[in-house]
XYZ file of C-alpha atoms in Angstrom:
528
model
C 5.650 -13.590 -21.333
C 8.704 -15.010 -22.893
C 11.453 -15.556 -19.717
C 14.488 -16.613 -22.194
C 17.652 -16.114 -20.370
C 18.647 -18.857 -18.160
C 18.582 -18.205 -14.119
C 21.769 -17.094 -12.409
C 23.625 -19.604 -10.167
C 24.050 -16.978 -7.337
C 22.412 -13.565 -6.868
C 22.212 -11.411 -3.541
C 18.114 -10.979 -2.998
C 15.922 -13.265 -4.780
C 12.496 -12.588 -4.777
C 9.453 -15.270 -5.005
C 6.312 -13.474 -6.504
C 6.138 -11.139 -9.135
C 2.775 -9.115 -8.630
C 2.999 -5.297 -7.341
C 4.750 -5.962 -4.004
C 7.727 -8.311 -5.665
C 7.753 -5.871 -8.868
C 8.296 -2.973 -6.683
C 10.626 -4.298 -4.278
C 12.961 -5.318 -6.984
C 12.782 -2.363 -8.450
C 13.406 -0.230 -5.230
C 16.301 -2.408 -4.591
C 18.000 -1.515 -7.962
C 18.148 2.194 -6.696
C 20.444 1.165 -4.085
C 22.508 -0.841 -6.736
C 21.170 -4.271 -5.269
C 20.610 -7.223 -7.738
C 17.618 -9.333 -7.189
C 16.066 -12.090 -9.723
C 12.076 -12.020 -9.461
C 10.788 -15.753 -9.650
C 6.645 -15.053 -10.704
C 4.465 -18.872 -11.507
C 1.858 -17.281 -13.463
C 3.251 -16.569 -17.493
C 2.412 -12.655 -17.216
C 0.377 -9.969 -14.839
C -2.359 -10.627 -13.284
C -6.196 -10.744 -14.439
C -8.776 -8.933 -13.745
C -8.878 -5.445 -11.701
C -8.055 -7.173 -8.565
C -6.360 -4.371 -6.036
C -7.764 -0.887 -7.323
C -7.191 1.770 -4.808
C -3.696 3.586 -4.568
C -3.483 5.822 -1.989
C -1.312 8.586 -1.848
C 1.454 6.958 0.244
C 1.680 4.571 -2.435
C 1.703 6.773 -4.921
C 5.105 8.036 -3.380
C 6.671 4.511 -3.578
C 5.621 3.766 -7.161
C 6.738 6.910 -8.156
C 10.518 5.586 -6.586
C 9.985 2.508 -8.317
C 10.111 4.185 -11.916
C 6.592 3.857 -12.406
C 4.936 7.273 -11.367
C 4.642 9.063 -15.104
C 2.791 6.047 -16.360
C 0.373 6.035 -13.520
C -0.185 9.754 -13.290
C -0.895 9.192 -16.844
C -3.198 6.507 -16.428
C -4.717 6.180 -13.016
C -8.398 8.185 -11.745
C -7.460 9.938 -8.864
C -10.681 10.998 -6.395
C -10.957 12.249 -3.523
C -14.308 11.152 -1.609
C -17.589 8.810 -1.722
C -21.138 8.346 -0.651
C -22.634 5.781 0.843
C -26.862 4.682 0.628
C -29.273 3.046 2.651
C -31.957 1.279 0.208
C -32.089 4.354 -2.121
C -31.196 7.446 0.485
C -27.979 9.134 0.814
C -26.635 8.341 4.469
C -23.395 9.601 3.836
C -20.893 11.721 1.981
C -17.281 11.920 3.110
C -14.087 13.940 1.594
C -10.506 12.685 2.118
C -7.778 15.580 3.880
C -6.703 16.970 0.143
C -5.075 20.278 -1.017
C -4.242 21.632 -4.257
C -0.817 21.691 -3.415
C -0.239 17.954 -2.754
C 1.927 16.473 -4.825
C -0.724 13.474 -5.183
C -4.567 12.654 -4.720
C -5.414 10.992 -1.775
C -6.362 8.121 -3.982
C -6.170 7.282 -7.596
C -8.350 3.963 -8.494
C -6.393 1.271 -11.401
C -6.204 -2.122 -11.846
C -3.694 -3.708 -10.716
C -2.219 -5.260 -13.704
C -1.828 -2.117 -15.037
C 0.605 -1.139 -11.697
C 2.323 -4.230 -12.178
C 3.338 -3.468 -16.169
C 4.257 -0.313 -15.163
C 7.023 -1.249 -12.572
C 7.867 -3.850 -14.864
C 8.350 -1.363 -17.366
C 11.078 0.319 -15.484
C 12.644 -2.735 -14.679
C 13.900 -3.051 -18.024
C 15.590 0.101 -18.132
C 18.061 -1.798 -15.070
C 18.222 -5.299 -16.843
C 21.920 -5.215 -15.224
C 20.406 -5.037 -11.547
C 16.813 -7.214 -12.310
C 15.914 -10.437 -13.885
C 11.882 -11.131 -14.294
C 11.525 -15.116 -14.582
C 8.074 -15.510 -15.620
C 6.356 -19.286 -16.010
C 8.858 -20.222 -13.044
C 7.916 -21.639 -9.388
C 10.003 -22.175 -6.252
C 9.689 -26.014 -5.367
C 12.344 -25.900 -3.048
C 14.121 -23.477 -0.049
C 17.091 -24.532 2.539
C 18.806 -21.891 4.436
C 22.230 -22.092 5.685
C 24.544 -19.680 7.635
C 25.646 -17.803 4.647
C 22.465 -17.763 1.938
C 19.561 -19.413 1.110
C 19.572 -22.216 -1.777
C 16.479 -22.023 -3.788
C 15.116 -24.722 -6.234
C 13.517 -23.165 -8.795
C 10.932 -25.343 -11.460
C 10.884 -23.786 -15.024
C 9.864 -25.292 -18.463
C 13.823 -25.905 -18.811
C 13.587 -28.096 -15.818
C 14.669 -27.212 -12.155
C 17.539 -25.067 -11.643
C 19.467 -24.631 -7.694
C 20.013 -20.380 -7.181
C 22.199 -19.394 -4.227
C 20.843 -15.968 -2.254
C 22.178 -13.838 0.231
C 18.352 -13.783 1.221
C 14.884 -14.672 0.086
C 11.624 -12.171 0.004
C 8.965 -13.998 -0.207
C 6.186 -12.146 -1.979
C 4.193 -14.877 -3.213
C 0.998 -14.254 -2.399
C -1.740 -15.079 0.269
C -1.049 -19.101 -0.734
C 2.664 -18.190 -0.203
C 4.998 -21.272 -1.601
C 7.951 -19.763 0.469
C 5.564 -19.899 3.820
C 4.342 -23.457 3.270
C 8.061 -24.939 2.415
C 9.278 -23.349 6.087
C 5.736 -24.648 7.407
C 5.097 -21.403 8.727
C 1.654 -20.457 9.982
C -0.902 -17.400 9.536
C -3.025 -16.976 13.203
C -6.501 -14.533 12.942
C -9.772 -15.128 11.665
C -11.549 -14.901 8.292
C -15.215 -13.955 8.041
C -17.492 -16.077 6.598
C -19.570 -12.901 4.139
C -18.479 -13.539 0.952
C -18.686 -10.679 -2.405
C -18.675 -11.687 -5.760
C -16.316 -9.167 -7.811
C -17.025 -8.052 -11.292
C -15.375 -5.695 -14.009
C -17.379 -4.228 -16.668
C -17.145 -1.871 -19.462
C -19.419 0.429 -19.697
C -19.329 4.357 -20.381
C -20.098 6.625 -17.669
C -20.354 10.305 -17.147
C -20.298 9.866 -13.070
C -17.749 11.544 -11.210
C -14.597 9.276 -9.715
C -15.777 8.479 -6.416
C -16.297 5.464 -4.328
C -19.992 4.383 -3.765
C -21.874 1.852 -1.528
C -24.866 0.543 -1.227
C -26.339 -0.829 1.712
C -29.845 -3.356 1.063
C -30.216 -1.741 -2.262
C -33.789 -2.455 -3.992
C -31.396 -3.504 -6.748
C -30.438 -6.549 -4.689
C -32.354 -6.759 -1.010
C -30.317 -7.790 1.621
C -27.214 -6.942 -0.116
C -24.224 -4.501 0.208
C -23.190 -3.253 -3.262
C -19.554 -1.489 -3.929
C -19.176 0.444 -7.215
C -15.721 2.447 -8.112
C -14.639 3.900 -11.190
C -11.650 2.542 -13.313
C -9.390 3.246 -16.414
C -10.707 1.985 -19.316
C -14.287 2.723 -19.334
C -14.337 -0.128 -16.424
C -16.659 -0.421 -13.569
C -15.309 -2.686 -10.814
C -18.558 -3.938 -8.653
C -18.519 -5.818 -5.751
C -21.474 -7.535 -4.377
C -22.397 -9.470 -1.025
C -24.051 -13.038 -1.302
C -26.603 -14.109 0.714
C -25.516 -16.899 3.591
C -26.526 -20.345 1.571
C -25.610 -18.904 -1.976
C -23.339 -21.490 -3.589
C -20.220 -19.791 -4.942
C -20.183 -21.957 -8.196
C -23.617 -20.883 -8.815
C -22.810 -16.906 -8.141
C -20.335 -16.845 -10.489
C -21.485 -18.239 -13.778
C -22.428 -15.139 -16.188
C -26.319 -16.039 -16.134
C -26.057 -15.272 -12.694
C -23.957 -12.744 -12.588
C -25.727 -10.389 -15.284
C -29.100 -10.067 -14.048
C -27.752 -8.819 -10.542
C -25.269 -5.833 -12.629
C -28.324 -5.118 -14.467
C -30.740 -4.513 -11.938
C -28.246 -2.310 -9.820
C -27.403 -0.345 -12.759
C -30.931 0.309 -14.330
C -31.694 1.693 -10.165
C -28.761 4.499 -10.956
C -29.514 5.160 -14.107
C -26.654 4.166 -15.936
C -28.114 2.821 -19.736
C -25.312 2.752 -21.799
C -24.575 -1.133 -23.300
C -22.079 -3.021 -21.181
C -20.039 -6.160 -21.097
C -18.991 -8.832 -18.550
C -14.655 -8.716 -18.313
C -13.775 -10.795 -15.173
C -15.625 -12.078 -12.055
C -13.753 -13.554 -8.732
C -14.787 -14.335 -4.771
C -13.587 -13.049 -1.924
C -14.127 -13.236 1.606
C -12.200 -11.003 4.312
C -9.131 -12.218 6.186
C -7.538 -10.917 9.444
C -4.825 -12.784 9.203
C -0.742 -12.137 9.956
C 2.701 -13.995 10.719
C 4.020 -13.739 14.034
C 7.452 -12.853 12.439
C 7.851 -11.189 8.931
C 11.821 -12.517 8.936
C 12.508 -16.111 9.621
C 16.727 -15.951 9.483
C 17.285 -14.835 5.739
C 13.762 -15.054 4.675
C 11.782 -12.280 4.650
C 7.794 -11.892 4.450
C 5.838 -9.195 2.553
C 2.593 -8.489 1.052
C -0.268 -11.272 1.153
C 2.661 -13.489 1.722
C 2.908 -12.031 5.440
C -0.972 -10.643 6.353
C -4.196 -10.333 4.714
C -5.865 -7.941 5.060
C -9.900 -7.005 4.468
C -10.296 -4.964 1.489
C -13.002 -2.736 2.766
C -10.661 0.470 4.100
C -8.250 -0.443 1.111
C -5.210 -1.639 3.299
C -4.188 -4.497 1.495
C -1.793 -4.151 -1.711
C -1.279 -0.283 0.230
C -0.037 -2.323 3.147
C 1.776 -4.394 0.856
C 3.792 -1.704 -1.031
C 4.580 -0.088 2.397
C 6.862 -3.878 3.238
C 8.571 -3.155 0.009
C 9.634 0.362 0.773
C 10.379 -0.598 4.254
C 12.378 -3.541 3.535
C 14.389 -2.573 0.479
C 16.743 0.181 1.615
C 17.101 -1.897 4.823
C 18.287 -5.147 2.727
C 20.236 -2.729 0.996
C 22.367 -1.385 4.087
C 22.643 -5.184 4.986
C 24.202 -6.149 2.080
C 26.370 -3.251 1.218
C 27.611 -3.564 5.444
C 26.264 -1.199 6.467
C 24.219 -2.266 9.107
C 24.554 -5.930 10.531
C 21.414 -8.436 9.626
C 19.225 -7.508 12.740
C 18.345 -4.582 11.124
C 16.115 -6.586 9.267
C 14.359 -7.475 12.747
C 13.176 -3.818 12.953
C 11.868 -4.480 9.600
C 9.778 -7.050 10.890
C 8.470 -5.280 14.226
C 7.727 -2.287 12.576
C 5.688 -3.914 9.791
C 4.075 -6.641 12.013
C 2.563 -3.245 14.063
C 1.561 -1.662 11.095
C -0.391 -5.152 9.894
C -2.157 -5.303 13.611
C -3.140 -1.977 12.684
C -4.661 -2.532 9.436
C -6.270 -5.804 10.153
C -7.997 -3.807 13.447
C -9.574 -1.093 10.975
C -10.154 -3.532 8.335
C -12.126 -5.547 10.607
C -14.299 -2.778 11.758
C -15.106 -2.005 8.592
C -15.504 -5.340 7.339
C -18.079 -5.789 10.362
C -20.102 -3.089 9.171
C -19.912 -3.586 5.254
C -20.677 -7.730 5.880
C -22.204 -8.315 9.240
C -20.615 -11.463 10.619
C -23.856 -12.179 12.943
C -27.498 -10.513 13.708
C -26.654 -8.312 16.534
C -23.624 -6.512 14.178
C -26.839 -6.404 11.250
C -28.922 -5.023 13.585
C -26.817 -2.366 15.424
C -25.924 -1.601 11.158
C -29.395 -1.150 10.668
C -30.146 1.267 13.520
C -27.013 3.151 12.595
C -28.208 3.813 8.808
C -31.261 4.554 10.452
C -30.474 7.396 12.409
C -28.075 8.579 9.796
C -30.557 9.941 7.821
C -31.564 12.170 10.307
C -28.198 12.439 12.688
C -25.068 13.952 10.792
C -23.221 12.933 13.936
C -23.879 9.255 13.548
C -22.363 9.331 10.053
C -19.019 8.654 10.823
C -19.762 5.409 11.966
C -20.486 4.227 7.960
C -16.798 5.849 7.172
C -14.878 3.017 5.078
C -12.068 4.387 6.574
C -9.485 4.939 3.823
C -6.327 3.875 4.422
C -3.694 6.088 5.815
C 0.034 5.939 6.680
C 1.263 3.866 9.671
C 3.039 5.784 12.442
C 6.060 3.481 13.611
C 5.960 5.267 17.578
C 7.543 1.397 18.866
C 10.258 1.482 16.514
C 13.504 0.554 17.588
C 15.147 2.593 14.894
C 13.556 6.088 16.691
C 15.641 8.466 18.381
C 14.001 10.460 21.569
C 13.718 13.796 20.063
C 15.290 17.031 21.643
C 13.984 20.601 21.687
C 10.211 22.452 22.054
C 7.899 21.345 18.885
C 4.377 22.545 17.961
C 3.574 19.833 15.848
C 3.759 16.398 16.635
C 2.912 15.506 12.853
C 7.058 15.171 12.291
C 8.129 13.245 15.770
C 10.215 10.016 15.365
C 7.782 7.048 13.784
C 5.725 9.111 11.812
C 5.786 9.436 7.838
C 7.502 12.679 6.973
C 4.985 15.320 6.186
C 4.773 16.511 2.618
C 5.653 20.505 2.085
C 5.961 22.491 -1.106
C 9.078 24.156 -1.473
C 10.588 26.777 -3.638
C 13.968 25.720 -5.449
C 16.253 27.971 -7.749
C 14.596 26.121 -10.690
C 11.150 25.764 -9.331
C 8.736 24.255 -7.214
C 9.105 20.992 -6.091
C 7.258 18.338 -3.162
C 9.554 17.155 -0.284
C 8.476 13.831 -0.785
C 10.725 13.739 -4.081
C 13.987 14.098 -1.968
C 13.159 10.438 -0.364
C 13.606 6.983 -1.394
C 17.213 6.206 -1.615
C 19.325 8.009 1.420
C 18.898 9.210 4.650
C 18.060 12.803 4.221
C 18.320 15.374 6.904
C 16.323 18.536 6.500
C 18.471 21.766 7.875
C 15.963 24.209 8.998
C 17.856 27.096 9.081
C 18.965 30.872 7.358
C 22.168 31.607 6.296
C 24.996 29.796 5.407
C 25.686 26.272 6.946
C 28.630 24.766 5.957
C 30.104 23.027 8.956
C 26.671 21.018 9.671
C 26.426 20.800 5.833
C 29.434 19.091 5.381
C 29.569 17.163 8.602
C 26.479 15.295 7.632
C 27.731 15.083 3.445
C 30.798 13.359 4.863
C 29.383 10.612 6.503
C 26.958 9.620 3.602
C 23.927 11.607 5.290
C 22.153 13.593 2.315
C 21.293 16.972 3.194
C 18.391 19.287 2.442
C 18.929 23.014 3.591
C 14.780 24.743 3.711
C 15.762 28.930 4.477
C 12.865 30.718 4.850
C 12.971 31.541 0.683
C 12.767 28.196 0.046
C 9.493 27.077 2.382
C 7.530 30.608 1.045
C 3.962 29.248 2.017
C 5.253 27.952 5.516
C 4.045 24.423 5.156
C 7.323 22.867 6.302
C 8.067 24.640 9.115
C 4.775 24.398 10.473
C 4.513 20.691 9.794
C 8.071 19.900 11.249
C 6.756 21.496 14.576
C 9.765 24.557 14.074
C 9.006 27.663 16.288
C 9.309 31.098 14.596
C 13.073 31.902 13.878
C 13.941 28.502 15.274
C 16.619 26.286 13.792
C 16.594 22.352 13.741
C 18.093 19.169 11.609
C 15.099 16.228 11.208
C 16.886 13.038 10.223
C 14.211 11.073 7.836
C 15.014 7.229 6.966
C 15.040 6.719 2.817
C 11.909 5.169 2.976
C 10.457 8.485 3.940
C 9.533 8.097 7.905
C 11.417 10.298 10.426
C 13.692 9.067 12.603
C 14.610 12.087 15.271
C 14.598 16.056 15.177
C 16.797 18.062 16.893
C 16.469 21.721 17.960
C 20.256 23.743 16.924
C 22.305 23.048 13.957
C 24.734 20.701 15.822
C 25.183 17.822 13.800
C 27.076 15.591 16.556
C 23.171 14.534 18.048
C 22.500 12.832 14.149
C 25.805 11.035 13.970
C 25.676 9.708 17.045
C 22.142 8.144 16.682
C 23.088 6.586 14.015
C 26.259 4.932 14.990
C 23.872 3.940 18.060
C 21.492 2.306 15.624
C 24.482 0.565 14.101
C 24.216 2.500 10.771
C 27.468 3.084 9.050
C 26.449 4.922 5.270
């Protein structure tokens, strides 16, 4: 893609990498009015399908970015899997869904179809974004006041001033080598070969596995449905295999064959895209060194088996950006951004600790992990109580309960689904022009939800006045009792539940006295 207009000489956030986790961070920035310039090497979006599970708290954030219509539009949503053992079903899970929900659990696309679409609705803000494409930082020195930035383009190397740096460029992150920062963890030495075809298919949208499938012996064999008539396929090599070898199409094509002739699939197919991969525990200490900050691959990788890896990734945009924001506006003085960095350091620890439980099971790192595999699919055909232990483990939202930004919550609750540190639950409400998801009220300001009948106007306006958005749910409005049941409210009771704009609550108070939520947030340093 064509980047024409010249770079700027100053702009507040620049951001190095322009896959899904820049894209989406620029974008969420531009709803709080902040003007970034995205700095991508490669001359377009990615190839291949690459990241191809969405889950649903995803879904929420790309829907904030601008790029929700295109992907409901698009994107396969399921709901479950099943997993074999040879040729015998060992397993069949379901994901926590209702019809209700305002999104699947998961939707599987490719991922350079979620990057066009959030590039897409950049260019409805050209004012607040700038995509460089065909341009690569060479160069960063920070100083008390910004962050100077060489940037290399076919125009020759231009010097851009930012208030800070996000660097989002990847698990070979320019931005972390130049600052000669290091990851610490441990890779695993199984390595898949990843394929797209095209192929028709009647099959249902669900994720499959294979384990030692008489399609390939000794193997484990992931199969998951994409737009397009595409089949991504992911296949273990044996130790020895040489990964030039694997991948060249006479290779690749008898192994596709054989698996899909087993299931039955017989429709004519063709060969799109083939990679490697081999799963990485691996994470900065510190996702903010001074006025750089870390996100995405550029700050963890993560295995992909339990899905946690662009997921993870979108959840540092969402995280970061209204933070930045509040920053940069002065609202809130630059350690905020530390709490940005604990909270999403936790949250990597976390996914790296399922994804390596899962990545034990799915590739075996040694023979007592293949062999304790072996008795579990064993006794799974037999033992529904052993089945669990095959669950991928889809990924799920992070709970923040360390967070520095929490507020110790006051009052009797029945749930603890809504305490301080967890993501806001979802509800469907009832509004004078229809129904509408709670999630759609986050993703800009602070929103506090007034739980309470009758007329409010003193907390109301207490809360309007100092820049606190406010959501009054009456009993009319919550008809099927899904909010005050997942807030924790007892019957009758009345409460305010402060939620950050990135959609994870930060305290709930029993009463209608708004003093308690202006208070913790002049604590917190948080002037809206």
């Amino acid at each position: 893609m064509e980047s024409p207009d010249p770079l700027p000489a100053s702009v507040p956030v620049l951001i190095a990498g322009g896959g899904p986790v820049g894209l989406t961070l620029a974008a969420l920035l531009a709803r709080h009015g902040v003007r970034s310039l995205v700095v991508e090497a490669d001359p377009g979006y990615c190839t291949g399908s690459r990241a191809i599970c969405i889950s649903r708290r995803s879904q929420e954030i790309l829907w904030a970015a601008g790029a929700g219509p295109a992907m409901q539009a698009k994107a396969l949503p399921w709901t479950g899997g099943r997993s074999y053992w040879r040729n015998q079903e060992v397993l069949r899970f379901e994901m926590p869904s209702e019809p209700t929900q305002r999104f699947a659990p998961m939707v599987n696309i490719q991922q350079y179809h979620v990057e066009a679409f959030v590039h897409q609705a950049l260019q409805q803000v050209p004012e607040l974004v700038q995509v460089a494409w065909s341009a690569r930082v060479a160069g960063v020195e920070q100083a008390e006041d910004g962050v100077l930035v060489d940037v290399d383009t076919a125009a020759g190397r231009t010097r851009v001033r930012a208030g800070y740096v996000a660097a989002c460029d990847g698990g070979r992150s320019t931005v972390r080598e130049l600052l000669g920062l290091q990851f610490e963890g441990m890779q695993y030495e199984g390595r898949y070969v990843i394929v797209d075809i095209r192929q028709k298919t009647r099959r249902a949208v669900e994720r499959l596995a294979w384990f030692d499938p008489p399609s390939n012996p000794g193997s484990t064999l992931l199969m998951h449905r994409q737009p397009d008539d595409v089949w991504r396929i992911d296949y273990q090599l044996a130790d020895g295999e040489d990964a030039d070898e694997a991948l060249k199409p006479q290779n690749i094509l008898p192994r596709v064959q054989s698996h899909l002739a087993m299931i039955g699939e017989d429709e004519p197919w063709e060969l799109q895209w083939a990679s490697m991969y081999n799963a990485k525990c691996l994470t900065l200490r510190s996702y903010r060194e001074r006025r750089v900050l870390f996100a995405g691959d550029a700050a963890h990788l993560v295995p992909i088996f339990g899905v946690r890896g662009l997921n993870s990734g979108l959840d540092d945009a969402a995280n970061l950006a209204w933070k930045l924001a509040l920053v940069l506006d002065g609202g809130a003085a630059p350690s905020l951004l530390d709490s940005y960095s604990s909270e999403r350091v936790q949250a990597a620890r976390e996914n790296i600790a399922y994804g390596a439980k899962s990545t034990e099971f799915m590739a075996p790192p040694d023979f007592a992990f293949r062999l304790m595999r072996e008795a579990t699919l064993r006794l799974a055909l037999d033992d529904a109580a052993v089945r669990s232990l095959i669950n991928p483990r889809q990924s799920a939202p992070v709970a923040y309960s360390e967070s520095p930004l929490n507020v110790a919550q006051r009052g009797r609750w029945t749930s603890a689904l809504a305490a301080p540190g967890q993501p806001a639950p979802e509800a469907l409400l009832r509004g004078p022009h229809g129904d509408f998801h709670l999630t759609q009220c986050f993703g800009t300001d602070f929103t506090c939800l007034v739980f309470a009948d009758g007329s409010l106007p003193q907390a109301v306006a207490a809360l309007a006045a100092h820049g606190v958005g406010v959501l009054e749910i009456a009993a009319e409005a919550d008809p099927w009792g899904q909010a005050r049941e997942r807030y924790g409210l007892e019957a009758g009771g009345a409460a305010l539940v402060l939620v950050r704009p990135d959609g994870y609550v930060m305290g709930r108070w029993s009463g209608l006295d708004p003093e308690p939520v202006l208070a913790c947030l002049r604590e917190k340093g948080l002037s809206l």
